[in-house]
PDB file of C-alpha atoms in Angstrom:
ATOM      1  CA  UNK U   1       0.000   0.000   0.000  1.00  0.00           C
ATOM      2  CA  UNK U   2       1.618   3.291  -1.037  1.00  0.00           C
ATOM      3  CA  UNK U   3       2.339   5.867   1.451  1.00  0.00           C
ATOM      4  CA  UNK U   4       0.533   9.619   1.214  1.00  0.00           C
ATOM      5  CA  UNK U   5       2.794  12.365  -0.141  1.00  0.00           C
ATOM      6  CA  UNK U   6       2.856  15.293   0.638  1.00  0.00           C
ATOM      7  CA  UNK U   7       5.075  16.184  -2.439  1.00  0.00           C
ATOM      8  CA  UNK U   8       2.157  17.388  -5.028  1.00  0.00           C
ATOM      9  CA  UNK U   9       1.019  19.975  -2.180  1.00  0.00           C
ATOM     10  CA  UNK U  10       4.593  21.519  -1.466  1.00  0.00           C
ATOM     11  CA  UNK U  11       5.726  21.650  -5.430  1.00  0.00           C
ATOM     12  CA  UNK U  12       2.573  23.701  -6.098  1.00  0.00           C
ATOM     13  CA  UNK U  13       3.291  26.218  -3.289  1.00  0.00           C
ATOM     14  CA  UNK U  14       6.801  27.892  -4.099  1.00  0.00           C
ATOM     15  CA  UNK U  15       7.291  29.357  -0.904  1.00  0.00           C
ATOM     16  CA  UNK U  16       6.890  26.310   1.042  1.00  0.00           C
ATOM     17  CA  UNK U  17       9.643  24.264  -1.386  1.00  0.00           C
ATOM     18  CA  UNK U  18      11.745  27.549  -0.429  1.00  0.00           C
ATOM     19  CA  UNK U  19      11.364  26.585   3.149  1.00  0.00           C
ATOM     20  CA  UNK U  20      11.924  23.025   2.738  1.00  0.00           C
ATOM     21  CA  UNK U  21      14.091  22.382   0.672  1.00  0.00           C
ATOM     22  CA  UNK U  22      17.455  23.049   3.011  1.00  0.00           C
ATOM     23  CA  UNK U  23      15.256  20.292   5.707  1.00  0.00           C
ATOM     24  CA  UNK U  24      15.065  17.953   2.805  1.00  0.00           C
ATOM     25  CA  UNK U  25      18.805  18.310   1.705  1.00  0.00           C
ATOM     26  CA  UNK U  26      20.129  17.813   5.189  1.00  0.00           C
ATOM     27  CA  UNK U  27      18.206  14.819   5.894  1.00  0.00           C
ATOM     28  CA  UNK U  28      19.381  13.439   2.765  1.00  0.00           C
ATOM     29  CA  UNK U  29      22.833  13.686   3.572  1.00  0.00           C
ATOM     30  CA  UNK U  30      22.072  13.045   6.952  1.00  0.00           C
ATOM     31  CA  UNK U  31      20.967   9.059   6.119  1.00  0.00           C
ATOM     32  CA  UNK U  32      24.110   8.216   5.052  1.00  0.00           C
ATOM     33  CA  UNK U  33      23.634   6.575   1.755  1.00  0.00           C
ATOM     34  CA  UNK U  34      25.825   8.642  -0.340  1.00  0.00           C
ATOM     35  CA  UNK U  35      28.709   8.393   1.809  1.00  0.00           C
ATOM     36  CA  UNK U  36      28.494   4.655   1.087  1.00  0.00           C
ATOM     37  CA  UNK U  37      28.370   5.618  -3.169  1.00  0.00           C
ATOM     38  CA  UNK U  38      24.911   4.244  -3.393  1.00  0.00           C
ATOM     39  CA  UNK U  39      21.949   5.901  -5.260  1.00  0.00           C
ATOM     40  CA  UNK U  40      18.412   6.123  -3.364  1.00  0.00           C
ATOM     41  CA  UNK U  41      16.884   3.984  -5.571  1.00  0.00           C
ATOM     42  CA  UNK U  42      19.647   1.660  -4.395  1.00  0.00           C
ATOM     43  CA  UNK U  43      17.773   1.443  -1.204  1.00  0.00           C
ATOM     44  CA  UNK U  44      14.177  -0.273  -2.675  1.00  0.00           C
ATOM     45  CA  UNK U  45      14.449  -3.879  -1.149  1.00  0.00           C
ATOM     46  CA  UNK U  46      14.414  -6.530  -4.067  1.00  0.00           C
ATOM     47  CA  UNK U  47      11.420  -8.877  -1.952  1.00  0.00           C
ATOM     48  CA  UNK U  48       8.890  -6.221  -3.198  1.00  0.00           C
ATOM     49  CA  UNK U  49       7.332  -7.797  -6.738  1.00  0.00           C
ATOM     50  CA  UNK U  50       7.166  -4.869  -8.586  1.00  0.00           C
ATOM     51  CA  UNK U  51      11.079  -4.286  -7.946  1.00  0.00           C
ATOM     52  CA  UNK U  52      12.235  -7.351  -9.575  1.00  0.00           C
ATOM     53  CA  UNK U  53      10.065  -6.798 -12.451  1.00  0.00           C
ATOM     54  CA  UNK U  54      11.652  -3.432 -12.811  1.00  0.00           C
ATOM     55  CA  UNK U  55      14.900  -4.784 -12.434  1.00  0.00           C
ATOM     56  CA  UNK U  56      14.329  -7.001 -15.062  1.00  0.00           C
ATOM     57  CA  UNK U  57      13.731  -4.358 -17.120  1.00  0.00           C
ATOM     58  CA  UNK U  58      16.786  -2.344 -16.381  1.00  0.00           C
ATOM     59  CA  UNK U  59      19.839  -2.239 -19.422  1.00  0.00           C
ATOM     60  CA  UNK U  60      22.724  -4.301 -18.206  1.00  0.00           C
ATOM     61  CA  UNK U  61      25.140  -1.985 -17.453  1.00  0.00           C
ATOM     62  CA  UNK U  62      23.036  -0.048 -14.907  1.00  0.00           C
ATOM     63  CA  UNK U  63      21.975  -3.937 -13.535  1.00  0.00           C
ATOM     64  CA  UNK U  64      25.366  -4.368 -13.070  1.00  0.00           C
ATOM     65  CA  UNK U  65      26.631  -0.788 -12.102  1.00  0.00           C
ATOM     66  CA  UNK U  66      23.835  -1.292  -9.472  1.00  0.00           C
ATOM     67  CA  UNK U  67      24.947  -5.002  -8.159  1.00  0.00           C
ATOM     68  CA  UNK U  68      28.321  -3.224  -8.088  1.00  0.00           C
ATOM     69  CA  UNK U  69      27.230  -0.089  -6.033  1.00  0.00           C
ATOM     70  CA  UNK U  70      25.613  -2.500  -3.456  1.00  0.00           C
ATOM     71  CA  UNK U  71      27.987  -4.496  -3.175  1.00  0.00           C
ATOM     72  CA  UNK U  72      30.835  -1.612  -2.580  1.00  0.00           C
ATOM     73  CA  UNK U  73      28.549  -0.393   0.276  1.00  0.00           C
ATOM     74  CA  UNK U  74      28.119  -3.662   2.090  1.00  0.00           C
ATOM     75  CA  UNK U  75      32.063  -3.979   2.113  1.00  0.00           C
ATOM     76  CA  UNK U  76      32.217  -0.760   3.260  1.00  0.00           C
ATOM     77  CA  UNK U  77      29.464  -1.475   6.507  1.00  0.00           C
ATOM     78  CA  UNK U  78      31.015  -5.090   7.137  1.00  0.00           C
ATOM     79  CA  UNK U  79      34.617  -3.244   7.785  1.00  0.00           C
ATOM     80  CA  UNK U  80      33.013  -0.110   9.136  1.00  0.00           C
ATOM     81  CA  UNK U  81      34.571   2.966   7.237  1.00  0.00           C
ATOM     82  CA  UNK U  82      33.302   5.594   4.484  1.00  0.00           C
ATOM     83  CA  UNK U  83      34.484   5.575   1.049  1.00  0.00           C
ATOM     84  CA  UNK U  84      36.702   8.571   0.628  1.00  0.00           C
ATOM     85  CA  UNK U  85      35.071  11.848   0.055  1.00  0.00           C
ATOM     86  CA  UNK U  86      35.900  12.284  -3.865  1.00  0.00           C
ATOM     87  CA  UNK U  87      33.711   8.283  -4.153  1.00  0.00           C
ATOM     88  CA  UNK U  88      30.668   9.509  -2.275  1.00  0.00           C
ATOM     89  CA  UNK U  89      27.882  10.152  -4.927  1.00  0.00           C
ATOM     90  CA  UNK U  90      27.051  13.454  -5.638  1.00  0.00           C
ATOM     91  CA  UNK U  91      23.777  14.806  -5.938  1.00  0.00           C
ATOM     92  CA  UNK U  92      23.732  15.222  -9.263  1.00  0.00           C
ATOM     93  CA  UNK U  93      24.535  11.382  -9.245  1.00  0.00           C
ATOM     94  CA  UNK U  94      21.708  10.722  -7.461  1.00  0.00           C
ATOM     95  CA  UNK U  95      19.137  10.235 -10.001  1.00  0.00           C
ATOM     96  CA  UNK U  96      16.009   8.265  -9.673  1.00  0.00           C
ATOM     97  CA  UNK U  97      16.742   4.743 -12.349  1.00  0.00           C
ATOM     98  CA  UNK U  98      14.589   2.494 -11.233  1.00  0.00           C
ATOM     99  CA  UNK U  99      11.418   4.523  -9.727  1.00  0.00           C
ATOM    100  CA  UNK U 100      10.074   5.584 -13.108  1.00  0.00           C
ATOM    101  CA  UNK U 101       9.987   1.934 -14.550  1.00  0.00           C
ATOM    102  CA  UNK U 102       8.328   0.840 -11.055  1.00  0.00           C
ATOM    103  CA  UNK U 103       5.507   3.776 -11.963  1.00  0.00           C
ATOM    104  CA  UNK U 104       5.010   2.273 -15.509  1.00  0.00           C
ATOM    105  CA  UNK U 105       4.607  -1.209 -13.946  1.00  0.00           C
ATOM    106  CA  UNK U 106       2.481   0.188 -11.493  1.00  0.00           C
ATOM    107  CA  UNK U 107       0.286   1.965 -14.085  1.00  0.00           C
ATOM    108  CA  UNK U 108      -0.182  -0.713 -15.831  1.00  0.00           C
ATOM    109  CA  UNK U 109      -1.104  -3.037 -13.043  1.00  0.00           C
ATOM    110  CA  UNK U 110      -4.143  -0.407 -12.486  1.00  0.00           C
ATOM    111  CA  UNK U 111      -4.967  -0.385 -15.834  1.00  0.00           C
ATOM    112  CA  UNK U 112      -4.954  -4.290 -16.180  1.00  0.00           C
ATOM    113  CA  UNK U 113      -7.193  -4.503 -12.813  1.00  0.00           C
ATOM    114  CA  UNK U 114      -9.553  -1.978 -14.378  1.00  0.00           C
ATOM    115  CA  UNK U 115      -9.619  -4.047 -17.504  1.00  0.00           C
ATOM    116  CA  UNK U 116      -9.941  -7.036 -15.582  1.00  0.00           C
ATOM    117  CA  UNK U 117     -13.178  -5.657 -13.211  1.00  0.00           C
ATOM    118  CA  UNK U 118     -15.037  -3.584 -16.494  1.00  0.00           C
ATOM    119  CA  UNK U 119     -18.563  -5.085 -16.556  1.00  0.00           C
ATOM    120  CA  UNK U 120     -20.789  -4.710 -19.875  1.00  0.00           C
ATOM    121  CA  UNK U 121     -24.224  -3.289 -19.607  1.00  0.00           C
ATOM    122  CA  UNK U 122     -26.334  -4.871 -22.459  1.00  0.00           C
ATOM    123  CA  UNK U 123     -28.817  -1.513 -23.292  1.00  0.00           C
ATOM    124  CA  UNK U 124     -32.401  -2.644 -23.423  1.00  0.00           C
ATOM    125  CA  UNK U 125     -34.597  -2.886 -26.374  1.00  0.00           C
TER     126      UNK U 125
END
């Protein structure tokens, strides 16, 4: 079951993003993540079905870039240290890979279960 956002209500009210914005960046950089080089789609745990049907869809390279960035980060928790500063990811870096093919498969779950439940009405005559 998704979580509400409040994300839709802030965007369309510029002086609240203005306000929020600094909160959002320091809590961000404040969950650690990108000290470890990983990518906060990264973070989406692979038991969820819709994940591995997204990964599935995912080119090869980013698959493995992905694997690799995991990986990288567990090494780095298992001997407990930071990747040096010029390896963290940037937040330019930090771009969202695998959330817009999880909306497509999500759309077209909905659109499948609407398909699915559509009922014909016969018109009388």
């Amino acid at each position: 079951m998704p979580y509400p956002s409040l994300a839709p209500f802030v965007l369309k009210r510029p002086w609240l993003y203005k306000a929020l914005k600094p909160v959002a960046n320091w809590y961000t950089n404040a969950a650690g993540y990108r000290q470890l080089g990983l990518r906060a789609d990264d973070l989406l745990l692979e038991e969820n079905e819709d994940v591995l049907k997204a990964l599935q869809r995912l080119p090869p390279r980013e698959l493995y870039d992905r694997v690799y960035r995991i990986r990288r980060a567990i090494q780095c928790s298992v001997s407990h240290k930071l990747l040096p500063r010029d390896q963290w990811t940037k937040p330019e870096e930090d771009v969202m890979y695998l959330t817009p093919i999880l909306r497509q498969i999500k759309a077209a779950a909905a659109e499948k279960d609407a398909l699915d439940t559509l009922t014909v009405v016969k018109k009388g005559h």
